[in-house]
mmCIF file of C-alpha atoms and ligand atoms in Angstrom:
data_model
loop_
_atom_site.group_PDB
_atom_site.id
_atom_site.type_symbol
_atom_site.label_atom_id
_atom_site.label_comp_id
_atom_site.label_asym_id
_atom_site.label_seq_id
_atom_site.Cartn_x
_atom_site.Cartn_y
_atom_site.Cartn_z
ATOM 1 C CA MET A 1 0.069 -0.045 0.005
ATOM 2 C CA ASN A 2 1.389 3.232 -1.080
ATOM 3 C CA ILE A 3 -0.503 6.150 0.708
ATOM 4 C CA ASP A 4 0.146 9.525 -0.726
ATOM 5 C CA TRP A 5 -1.700 12.880 -1.077
ATOM 6 C CA SER A 6 -4.167 11.509 -3.627
ATOM 7 C CA THR A 7 -5.160 8.350 -1.767
ATOM 8 C CA ASP A 8 -8.934 8.127 -1.636
ATOM 9 C CA LEU A 9 -10.531 7.171 1.737
ATOM 10 C CA TYR A 10 -13.517 4.594 1.844
ATOM 11 C CA CYS A 11 -15.004 3.326 5.128
ATOM 12 C CA LEU A 12 -17.588 1.471 6.991
ATOM 13 C CA ILE A 13 -19.818 3.163 9.570
ATOM 14 C CA GLY A 14 -21.890 1.239 12.008
ATOM 15 C CA HIS A 15 -22.028 0.184 15.732
ATOM 16 C CA PRO A 16 -20.507 -2.140 16.732
ATOM 17 C CA ILE A 17 -18.087 -2.613 13.923
ATOM 18 C CA SER A 18 -15.477 -4.748 15.851
ATOM 19 C CA LYS A 19 -14.460 -7.813 13.921
ATOM 20 C CA SER A 20 -15.959 -6.488 10.553
ATOM 21 C CA LEU A 21 -14.396 -8.232 7.608
ATOM 22 C CA SER A 22 -15.020 -5.369 5.340
ATOM 23 C CA PRO A 23 -11.592 -3.597 5.748
ATOM 24 C CA LYS A 24 -9.886 -6.986 4.934
ATOM 25 C CA ILE A 25 -12.069 -7.444 1.740
ATOM 26 C CA HIS A 26 -11.980 -3.968 0.516
ATOM 27 C CA ASN A 27 -8.194 -3.353 1.074
ATOM 28 C CA TYR A 28 -7.504 -6.719 -0.577
ATOM 29 C CA ILE A 29 -9.572 -5.460 -3.589
ATOM 30 C CA PHE A 30 -7.687 -2.113 -3.610
ATOM 31 C CA SER A 31 -4.385 -3.920 -3.504
ATOM 32 C CA GLU A 32 -5.352 -6.441 -6.214
ATOM 33 C CA ASN A 33 -6.770 -3.740 -8.488
ATOM 34 C CA LYS A 34 -3.921 -1.293 -7.785
ATOM 35 C CA THR A 35 -6.249 1.428 -6.928
ATOM 36 C CA ASN A 36 -4.995 4.211 -4.705
ATOM 37 C CA GLY A 37 -7.504 3.783 -2.025
ATOM 38 C CA ILE A 38 -7.753 2.708 1.704
ATOM 39 C CA TYR A 39 -10.648 1.475 3.629
ATOM 40 C CA LEU A 40 -11.335 2.018 7.372
ATOM 41 C CA CYS A 41 -13.932 1.299 9.978
ATOM 42 C CA PHE A 42 -15.573 4.119 11.961
ATOM 43 C CA ASP A 43 -17.510 3.058 15.128
ATOM 44 C CA VAL A 44 -20.279 5.807 14.877
ATOM 45 C CA LYS A 45 -22.036 6.333 18.242
ATOM 46 C CA GLU A 46 -25.804 7.259 18.532
ATOM 47 C CA LYS A 47 -26.740 10.740 17.569
ATOM 48 C CA SER A 48 -23.531 11.540 15.749
ATOM 49 C CA LEU A 49 -24.595 10.113 12.290
ATOM 50 C CA GLU A 50 -25.618 13.556 10.734
ATOM 51 C CA THR A 51 -22.358 15.141 11.769
ATOM 52 C CA VAL A 52 -20.359 12.221 10.414
ATOM 53 C CA ILE A 53 -22.204 12.413 7.179
ATOM 54 C CA SER A 54 -21.671 16.176 6.780
ATOM 55 C CA SER A 55 -17.909 15.721 7.693
ATOM 56 C CA PHE A 56 -17.654 13.047 5.016
ATOM 57 C CA LYS A 57 -18.863 15.635 2.444
ATOM 58 C CA ALA A 58 -16.483 18.158 3.623
ATOM 59 C CA LEU A 59 -13.577 15.723 3.472
ATOM 60 C CA ASN A 60 -14.759 14.515 0.118
ATOM 61 C CA ILE A 61 -14.784 10.826 1.251
ATOM 62 C CA LYS A 62 -15.467 8.957 -2.033
ATOM 63 C CA GLY A 63 -17.710 6.230 -0.808
ATOM 64 C CA PHE A 64 -18.676 4.326 2.267
ATOM 65 C CA ASN A 65 -20.638 1.209 3.539
ATOM 66 C CA VAL A 66 -23.281 1.372 6.238
ATOM 67 C CA THR A 67 -23.946 -1.430 8.654
ATOM 68 C CA ILE A 68 -26.223 -2.139 11.616
ATOM 69 C CA PRO A 69 -27.812 -0.027 13.097
ATOM 70 C CA TYR A 70 -27.602 2.759 10.476
ATOM 71 C CA LYS A 71 -28.971 1.269 7.180
ATOM 72 C CA ILE A 72 -32.257 2.822 7.541
ATOM 73 C CA GLU A 73 -31.536 5.975 9.384
ATOM 74 C CA ILE A 74 -28.763 6.896 6.921
ATOM 75 C CA MET A 75 -31.474 7.417 4.136
ATOM 76 C CA LYS A 76 -32.599 10.715 5.554
ATOM 77 C CA TYR A 77 -28.969 12.281 5.268
ATOM 78 C CA LEU A 78 -28.623 11.233 1.550
ATOM 79 C CA ASP A 79 -29.227 13.343 -1.605
ATOM 80 C CA ASP A 80 -30.698 10.443 -3.585
ATOM 81 C CA ILE A 81 -31.583 6.771 -3.285
ATOM 82 C CA ASP A 82 -31.431 4.197 -5.919
ATOM 83 C CA ARG A 83 -34.732 2.425 -6.691
ATOM 84 C CA GLU A 84 -33.957 -0.945 -5.296
ATOM 85 C CA ALA A 85 -32.598 0.414 -2.015
ATOM 86 C CA GLU A 86 -35.633 2.680 -1.711
ATOM 87 C CA MET A 87 -37.968 -0.272 -2.348
ATOM 88 C CA LEU A 88 -36.330 -2.446 0.299
ATOM 89 C CA GLY A 89 -35.949 0.486 2.562
ATOM 90 C CA ALA A 90 -32.225 0.078 3.483
ATOM 91 C CA VAL A 91 -28.872 1.397 2.227
ATOM 92 C CA ASN A 92 -25.573 -0.333 2.761
ATOM 93 C CA THR A 93 -23.433 1.537 0.006
ATOM 94 C CA VAL A 94 -23.102 5.214 -0.607
ATOM 95 C CA LYS A 95 -21.161 6.951 -3.378
ATOM 96 C CA ASN A 96 -20.114 10.542 -3.375
ATOM 97 C CA PHE A 97 -20.826 12.093 -6.780
ATOM 98 C CA ASP A 98 -19.104 15.494 -6.426
ATOM 99 C CA GLY A 99 -20.813 16.362 -3.232
ATOM 100 C CA ARG A 100 -23.945 14.487 -3.769
ATOM 101 C CA LEU A 101 -24.307 11.320 -1.607
ATOM 102 C CA ILE A 102 -26.221 8.460 -3.446
ATOM 103 C CA GLY A 103 -27.423 5.307 -1.617
ATOM 104 C CA TYR A 104 -27.510 1.922 -2.854
ATOM 105 C CA ASN A 105 -28.016 -1.644 -1.398
ATOM 106 C CA THR A 106 -25.734 -4.351 -2.679
ATOM 107 C CA ASP A 107 -26.860 -7.226 -0.395
ATOM 108 C CA GLY A 108 -29.385 -8.559 -2.878
ATOM 109 C CA ILE A 109 -27.060 -8.119 -5.841
ATOM 110 C CA GLY A 110 -24.256 -9.900 -3.819
ATOM 111 C CA PHE A 111 -26.493 -12.891 -3.054
ATOM 112 C CA LEU A 112 -27.645 -13.119 -6.630
ATOM 113 C CA LYS A 113 -24.171 -12.795 -8.067
ATOM 114 C CA SER A 114 -22.952 -15.671 -5.845
ATOM 115 C CA LEU A 115 -25.764 -17.854 -7.347
ATOM 116 C CA LYS A 116 -25.109 -16.734 -11.044
ATOM 117 C CA ASN A 117 -21.323 -17.626 -10.536
ATOM 118 C CA LYS A 118 -22.291 -21.145 -9.858
ATOM 119 C CA GLY A 119 -24.579 -21.165 -12.927
ATOM 120 C CA ILE A 120 -27.793 -21.335 -10.919
ATOM 121 C CA GLU A 121 -30.960 -19.973 -12.845
ATOM 122 C CA ILE A 122 -33.445 -17.944 -10.920
ATOM 123 C CA THR A 123 -36.558 -17.763 -13.024
ATOM 124 C CA ASN A 124 -37.770 -21.231 -12.851
ATOM 125 C CA LYS A 125 -37.184 -21.577 -8.955
ATOM 126 C CA THR A 126 -39.115 -21.451 -5.783
ATOM 127 C CA PHE A 127 -37.289 -20.074 -2.877
ATOM 128 C CA LEU A 128 -37.977 -20.625 0.784
ATOM 129 C CA ILE A 129 -36.735 -17.572 2.686
ATOM 130 C CA LEU A 130 -36.189 -17.933 6.346
ATOM 131 C CA GLY A 131 -36.453 -14.695 8.241
ATOM 132 C CA ALA A 132 -37.851 -11.363 7.495
ATOM 133 C CA GLY A 133 -35.151 -8.819 8.569
ATOM 134 C CA GLY A 134 -32.918 -6.704 6.358
ATOM 135 C CA ALA A 135 -31.182 -9.620 4.632
ATOM 136 C CA SER A 136 -34.371 -11.312 3.844
ATOM 137 C CA SER A 137 -35.884 -8.021 2.436
ATOM 138 C CA ALA A 138 -32.777 -7.378 0.274
ATOM 139 C CA ILE A 139 -32.659 -10.998 -0.926
ATOM 140 C CA SER A 140 -36.237 -11.405 -1.591
ATOM 141 C CA THR A 141 -36.499 -8.174 -3.441
ATOM 142 C CA ARG A 142 -33.567 -9.004 -5.759
ATOM 143 C CA LEU A 143 -35.192 -12.405 -6.478
ATOM 144 C CA ALA A 144 -38.340 -10.762 -7.461
ATOM 145 C CA ILE A 145 -36.514 -8.301 -9.779
ATOM 146 C CA GLU A 146 -34.771 -11.287 -11.264
ATOM 147 C CA GLY A 147 -38.041 -13.030 -11.928
ATOM 148 C CA ALA A 148 -38.037 -15.838 -9.471
ATOM 149 C CA LYS A 149 -41.073 -18.097 -9.973
ATOM 150 C CA LYS A 150 -42.172 -18.129 -6.386
ATOM 151 C CA ILE A 151 -41.057 -16.785 -3.160
ATOM 152 C CA ILE A 152 -42.237 -18.150 0.265
ATOM 153 C CA ILE A 153 -41.212 -16.189 3.507
ATOM 154 C CA LEU A 154 -41.226 -17.916 7.019
ATOM 155 C CA ASN A 155 -40.754 -15.835 10.177
ATOM 156 C CA ARG A 156 -41.587 -15.883 13.899
ATOM 157 C CA ASP A 157 -42.941 -12.197 13.610
ATOM 158 C CA LEU A 158 -45.651 -12.578 11.002
ATOM 159 C CA ASN A 159 -46.139 -8.888 10.358
ATOM 160 C CA LYS A 160 -42.471 -8.489 9.088
ATOM 161 C CA ALA A 161 -42.977 -11.385 6.542
ATOM 162 C CA LYS A 162 -46.231 -9.937 5.437
ATOM 163 C CA LYS A 163 -44.699 -6.663 4.893
ATOM 164 C CA ILE A 164 -41.940 -8.065 2.584
ATOM 165 C CA ALA A 165 -44.504 -10.351 0.710
ATOM 166 C CA CYS A 166 -46.954 -7.374 0.172
ATOM 167 C CA LYS A 167 -44.081 -5.176 -1.089
ATOM 168 C CA ILE A 168 -43.144 -7.872 -3.705
ATOM 169 C CA GLU A 169 -46.770 -8.565 -4.593
ATOM 170 C CA ASP A 170 -47.370 -4.828 -5.272
ATOM 171 C CA ASN A 171 -44.224 -4.349 -7.337
ATOM 172 C CA PHE A 172 -43.859 -7.724 -9.187
ATOM 173 C CA ARG A 173 -47.093 -8.947 -10.272
ATOM 174 C CA ASP A 174 -45.616 -12.133 -12.179
ATOM 175 C CA VAL A 175 -43.880 -13.352 -8.955
ATOM 176 C CA LEU A 176 -45.891 -15.723 -6.745
ATOM 177 C CA VAL A 177 -45.539 -14.958 -3.012
ATOM 178 C CA ASN A 178 -46.517 -16.540 0.163
ATOM 179 C CA TYR A 179 -45.654 -16.088 3.840
ATOM 180 C CA GLY A 180 -46.420 -17.774 7.116
ATOM 181 C CA PRO A 181 -44.924 -19.020 10.473
ATOM 182 C CA TYR A 182 -42.651 -21.954 10.781
ATOM 183 C CA ASN A 183 -45.389 -24.445 11.348
ATOM 184 C CA PHE A 184 -47.074 -23.093 8.077
ATOM 185 C CA ILE A 185 -49.400 -25.718 7.074
ATOM 186 C CA ASP A 186 -50.550 -24.238 3.647
ATOM 187 C CA PHE A 187 -47.229 -24.858 2.035
ATOM 188 C CA ASN A 188 -45.844 -27.791 0.177
ATOM 189 C CA PHE A 189 -42.053 -28.541 1.049
ATOM 190 C CA ASP A 190 -41.718 -30.480 -2.149
ATOM 191 C CA GLU A 191 -42.103 -27.387 -4.336
ATOM 192 C CA VAL A 192 -39.108 -25.760 -2.739
ATOM 193 C CA ASN A 193 -35.823 -25.710 -4.894
ATOM 194 C CA ILE A 194 -33.685 -23.351 -2.778
ATOM 195 C CA ILE A 195 -33.828 -22.584 0.906
ATOM 196 C CA VAL A 196 -32.152 -19.436 2.155
ATOM 197 C CA ASN A 197 -31.480 -18.862 5.759
ATOM 198 C CA CYS A 198 -31.761 -15.058 6.330
ATOM 199 C CA THR A 199 -32.028 -15.413 10.277
ATOM 200 C CA SER A 200 -29.234 -15.284 12.611
ATOM 201 C CA VAL A 201 -29.848 -18.816 13.863
ATOM 202 C CA GLY A 202 -26.596 -20.838 13.847
ATOM 203 C CA MET A 203 -24.349 -17.741 14.090
ATOM 204 C CA TYR A 204 -21.492 -17.745 16.430
ATOM 205 C CA PRO A 205 -21.518 -18.235 19.477
ATOM 206 C CA ASN A 206 -25.029 -20.081 19.230
ATOM 207 C CA ILE A 207 -23.659 -22.661 16.645
ATOM 208 C CA ASP A 208 -25.734 -25.615 17.771
ATOM 209 C CA PHE A 209 -29.060 -24.326 16.252
ATOM 210 C CA VAL A 210 -30.686 -24.705 12.969
ATOM 211 C CA PRO A 211 -33.624 -22.569 11.558
ATOM 212 C CA ILE A 212 -35.673 -25.334 10.080
ATOM 213 C CA ASP A 213 -35.734 -29.297 10.123
ATOM 214 C CA LEU A 214 -34.315 -30.290 6.774
ATOM 215 C CA ASN A 215 -35.983 -33.795 7.173
ATOM 216 C CA LEU A 216 -39.250 -32.016 6.160
ATOM 217 C CA PHE A 217 -37.701 -31.853 2.574
ATOM 218 C CA ARG A 218 -37.972 -35.007 0.627
ATOM 219 C CA LYS A 219 -36.820 -33.644 -2.708
ATOM 220 C CA LYS A 220 -33.197 -32.378 -3.153
ATOM 221 C CA VAL A 221 -32.826 -28.716 -2.450
ATOM 222 C CA LEU A 222 -29.861 -26.144 -2.393
ATOM 223 C CA VAL A 223 -29.411 -24.927 1.061
ATOM 224 C CA TYR A 224 -27.845 -21.235 1.252
ATOM 225 C CA ASP A 225 -26.939 -19.907 4.649
ATOM 226 C CA VAL A 226 -26.352 -16.241 4.716
ATOM 227 C CA VAL A 227 -24.536 -16.782 8.057
ATOM 228 C CA TYR A 228 -20.697 -16.927 7.552
ATOM 229 C CA LYS A 229 -19.495 -17.281 11.230
ATOM 230 C CA PRO A 230 -18.872 -20.160 11.343
ATOM 231 C CA LEU A 231 -18.155 -20.759 7.712
ATOM 232 C CA LYS A 232 -19.841 -24.102 7.869
ATOM 233 C CA THR A 233 -22.973 -23.755 10.016
ATOM 234 C CA LYS A 234 -24.717 -26.728 11.520
ATOM 235 C CA PHE A 235 -27.580 -26.096 9.058
ATOM 236 C CA LEU A 236 -25.027 -26.513 6.166
ATOM 237 C CA LYS A 237 -23.483 -29.608 7.808
ATOM 238 C CA MET A 238 -27.000 -31.192 8.147
ATOM 239 C CA ALA A 239 -27.740 -30.314 4.523
ATOM 240 C CA GLU A 240 -24.489 -31.966 3.302
ATOM 241 C CA ASP A 241 -25.314 -35.061 5.334
ATOM 242 C CA LYS A 242 -28.595 -35.303 3.559
ATOM 243 C CA GLY A 243 -26.872 -35.019 0.159
ATOM 244 C CA PHE A 244 -28.043 -31.331 -0.635
ATOM 245 C CA ALA A 245 -25.997 -28.874 -2.287
ATOM 246 C CA THR A 246 -24.821 -25.927 -0.018
ATOM 247 C CA MET A 247 -23.547 -22.422 -0.277
ATOM 248 C CA SER A 248 -21.960 -20.373 2.485
ATOM 249 C CA GLY A 249 -22.722 -16.659 3.426
ATOM 250 C CA ILE A 250 -19.054 -15.749 2.663
ATOM 251 C CA SER A 251 -19.795 -15.783 -1.075
ATOM 252 C CA MET A 252 -22.463 -13.272 -0.577
ATOM 253 C CA LEU A 253 -20.305 -11.154 1.716
ATOM 254 C CA ILE A 254 -17.601 -10.978 -0.888
ATOM 255 C CA ASN A 255 -19.869 -10.364 -3.762
ATOM 256 C CA GLN A 256 -21.846 -7.494 -1.923
ATOM 257 C CA ALA A 257 -18.399 -5.894 -1.329
ATOM 258 C CA ILE A 258 -17.363 -6.359 -5.006
ATOM 259 C CA ALA A 259 -20.700 -4.774 -5.999
ATOM 260 C CA SER A 260 -19.944 -1.806 -3.770
ATOM 261 C CA GLN A 261 -16.562 -1.380 -5.524
ATOM 262 C CA GLN A 262 -18.311 -1.497 -8.940
ATOM 263 C CA ILE A 263 -20.501 1.323 -7.786
ATOM 264 C CA TRP A 264 -17.665 3.367 -6.591
ATOM 265 C CA TYR A 265 -15.373 2.682 -9.528
ATOM 266 C CA GLY A 266 -17.374 1.136 -12.328
ATOM 267 C CA ASP A 267 -16.071 -2.156 -13.804
ATOM 268 C CA ASN A 268 -12.922 -0.621 -15.278
ATOM 269 C CA ASN A 269 -11.826 -3.956 -16.553
ATOM 270 C CA PHE A 270 -11.040 -5.105 -12.907
ATOM 271 C CA LYS A 271 -10.821 -8.945 -12.790
ATOM 272 C CA PHE A 272 -13.494 -9.249 -10.102
ATOM 273 C CA ASP A 273 -14.008 -12.913 -10.846
ATOM 274 C CA VAL A 274 -10.473 -13.735 -10.213
ATOM 275 C CA ILE A 275 -10.471 -11.576 -7.048
ATOM 276 C CA GLU A 276 -13.577 -13.178 -5.879
ATOM 277 C CA LYS A 277 -11.925 -16.726 -5.905
ATOM 278 C CA ARG A 278 -8.635 -15.430 -4.263
ATOM 279 C CA LEU A 279 -10.650 -13.567 -1.638
ATOM 280 C CA GLU A 280 -12.567 -16.590 -0.646
ATOM 281 C CA GLY A 281 -9.314 -18.403 0.087
ATOM 282 C CA PHE A 282 -7.937 -15.437 1.841
ATOM 283 C CA LEU A 283 -11.092 -14.966 4.223
ATOM 284 C CA TYR A 284 -11.168 -18.795 4.930
ATOM 285 C CA ASN A 285 -7.952 -18.083 6.970
ATOM 286 C CA ASN A 286 -9.457 -14.966 8.487
ATOM 287 C CA VAL A 287 -12.915 -15.800 9.782
ATOM 288 C CA GLU A 288 -12.686 -16.780 13.305
HETATM 289 P P1 ATR B 301 -30.390 -8.799 9.201
HETATM 290 O O1 ATR B 301 -30.346 -7.372 8.911
HETATM 291 O O2 ATR B 301 -29.115 -9.540 9.352
HETATM 292 O O3 ATR B 301 -31.372 -9.466 8.418
HETATM 293 P P2 ATR B 301 -32.468 -8.663 11.312
HETATM 294 O O4 ATR B 301 -33.062 -7.461 10.491
HETATM 295 O O5 ATR B 301 -32.267 -8.242 12.827
HETATM 296 O O6 ATR B 301 -31.022 -8.811 10.797
HETATM 297 O O7 ATR B 301 -33.288 -9.806 11.093
HETATM 298 C C1 ATR B 301 -32.994 -11.074 11.876
HETATM 299 C C2 ATR B 301 -34.012 -12.141 11.594
HETATM 300 O O8 ATR B 301 -33.608 -13.379 12.119
HETATM 301 C C3 ATR B 301 -35.436 -11.756 11.869
HETATM 302 O O9 ATR B 301 -36.307 -12.395 10.832
HETATM 303 C C4 ATR B 301 -35.668 -12.591 13.121
HETATM 304 O O10 ATR B 301 -36.927 -13.129 13.288
HETATM 305 P P3 ATR B 301 -38.152 -12.122 14.081
HETATM 306 O O11 ATR B 301 -38.396 -11.053 13.004
HETATM 307 O O12 ATR B 301 -39.237 -13.101 14.346
HETATM 308 O O13 ATR B 301 -37.448 -11.602 15.222
HETATM 309 C C5 ATR B 301 -34.861 -13.757 12.973
HETATM 310 N N1 ATR B 301 -34.376 -14.571 14.084
HETATM 311 C C6 ATR B 301 -33.517 -14.167 15.055
HETATM 312 N N2 ATR B 301 -33.409 -15.117 15.958
HETATM 313 C C7 ATR B 301 -34.130 -16.090 15.622
HETATM 314 C C8 ATR B 301 -34.619 -17.264 16.243
HETATM 315 N N3 ATR B 301 -34.027 -17.700 17.423
HETATM 316 N N4 ATR B 301 -35.598 -18.112 15.615
HETATM 317 C C9 ATR B 301 -36.148 -17.734 14.501
HETATM 318 N N5 ATR B 301 -35.849 -16.572 13.808
HETATM 319 C C10 ATR B 301 -34.869 -15.742 14.487
#
């Protein structure tokens, strides 16, 4: 890294941000792409968000990521918001266009890219989405944009599942949507092609839990867990034992970061696919 007067600063704001992998990922990409940038983390305390954002403008920070708990609150301090981020109601990436801050959300794109990289088609598939928080909303919205056949959302808090389902129904007439609790009786397990765990169940330190009993699924499904700590969750281990294909949240994490870089820099002939593979290996040694 060769820091000089023209080095661009990028960063993550959130609270807490300890142990975030974003600096490792973005600085790795800067180094691989030979871009003169550096990525830092700022632990932003409650009530100082507005001041932080105006100082970012004053300092001409080129772009930043936003994480818990500011993905929604940040929206009121931005000059414009991309349609997808607006629709799902959360921003995780901001680009500074000559003093105008524009918000985006790359979580859904990152998820989708990780599937596409494995050659997985979306349009003919039924997705079972577990959870109805931020990750669920981003992933469900992106799947609807891509024309998934059907999206079923299960959650403990039914109102949250209903909110996402209604938004999809209103905006994407061709996509079939359903929602319910975990013991949802009006739903056929055999129609599911891909299960996506968007809950925090199974995340370190509570690694002995799974979000749903995979024995309910008689046909082969792909099991995707957005949790990446641990890299192989109990849910993924159980899926493997049943002979199901699996994908870990690390690929979504890497691809949402790459999508942020693409917003900041454009494609610019960067070899993101090569970087993605190398990053995966690099992170396997860095996730605790
Ligand atoms: P994120 O932004 O990572 O999606 P979030 O918005 O806090 O995080 O959402 C967490 C999701 O995990 C929610 O759907 C939550 O369910 P509720 O809405 O019913 O609270 C789900 N979740 C968390 N712990 C859970 C548990 N023990 N069992 C089932 N679902 C759980």
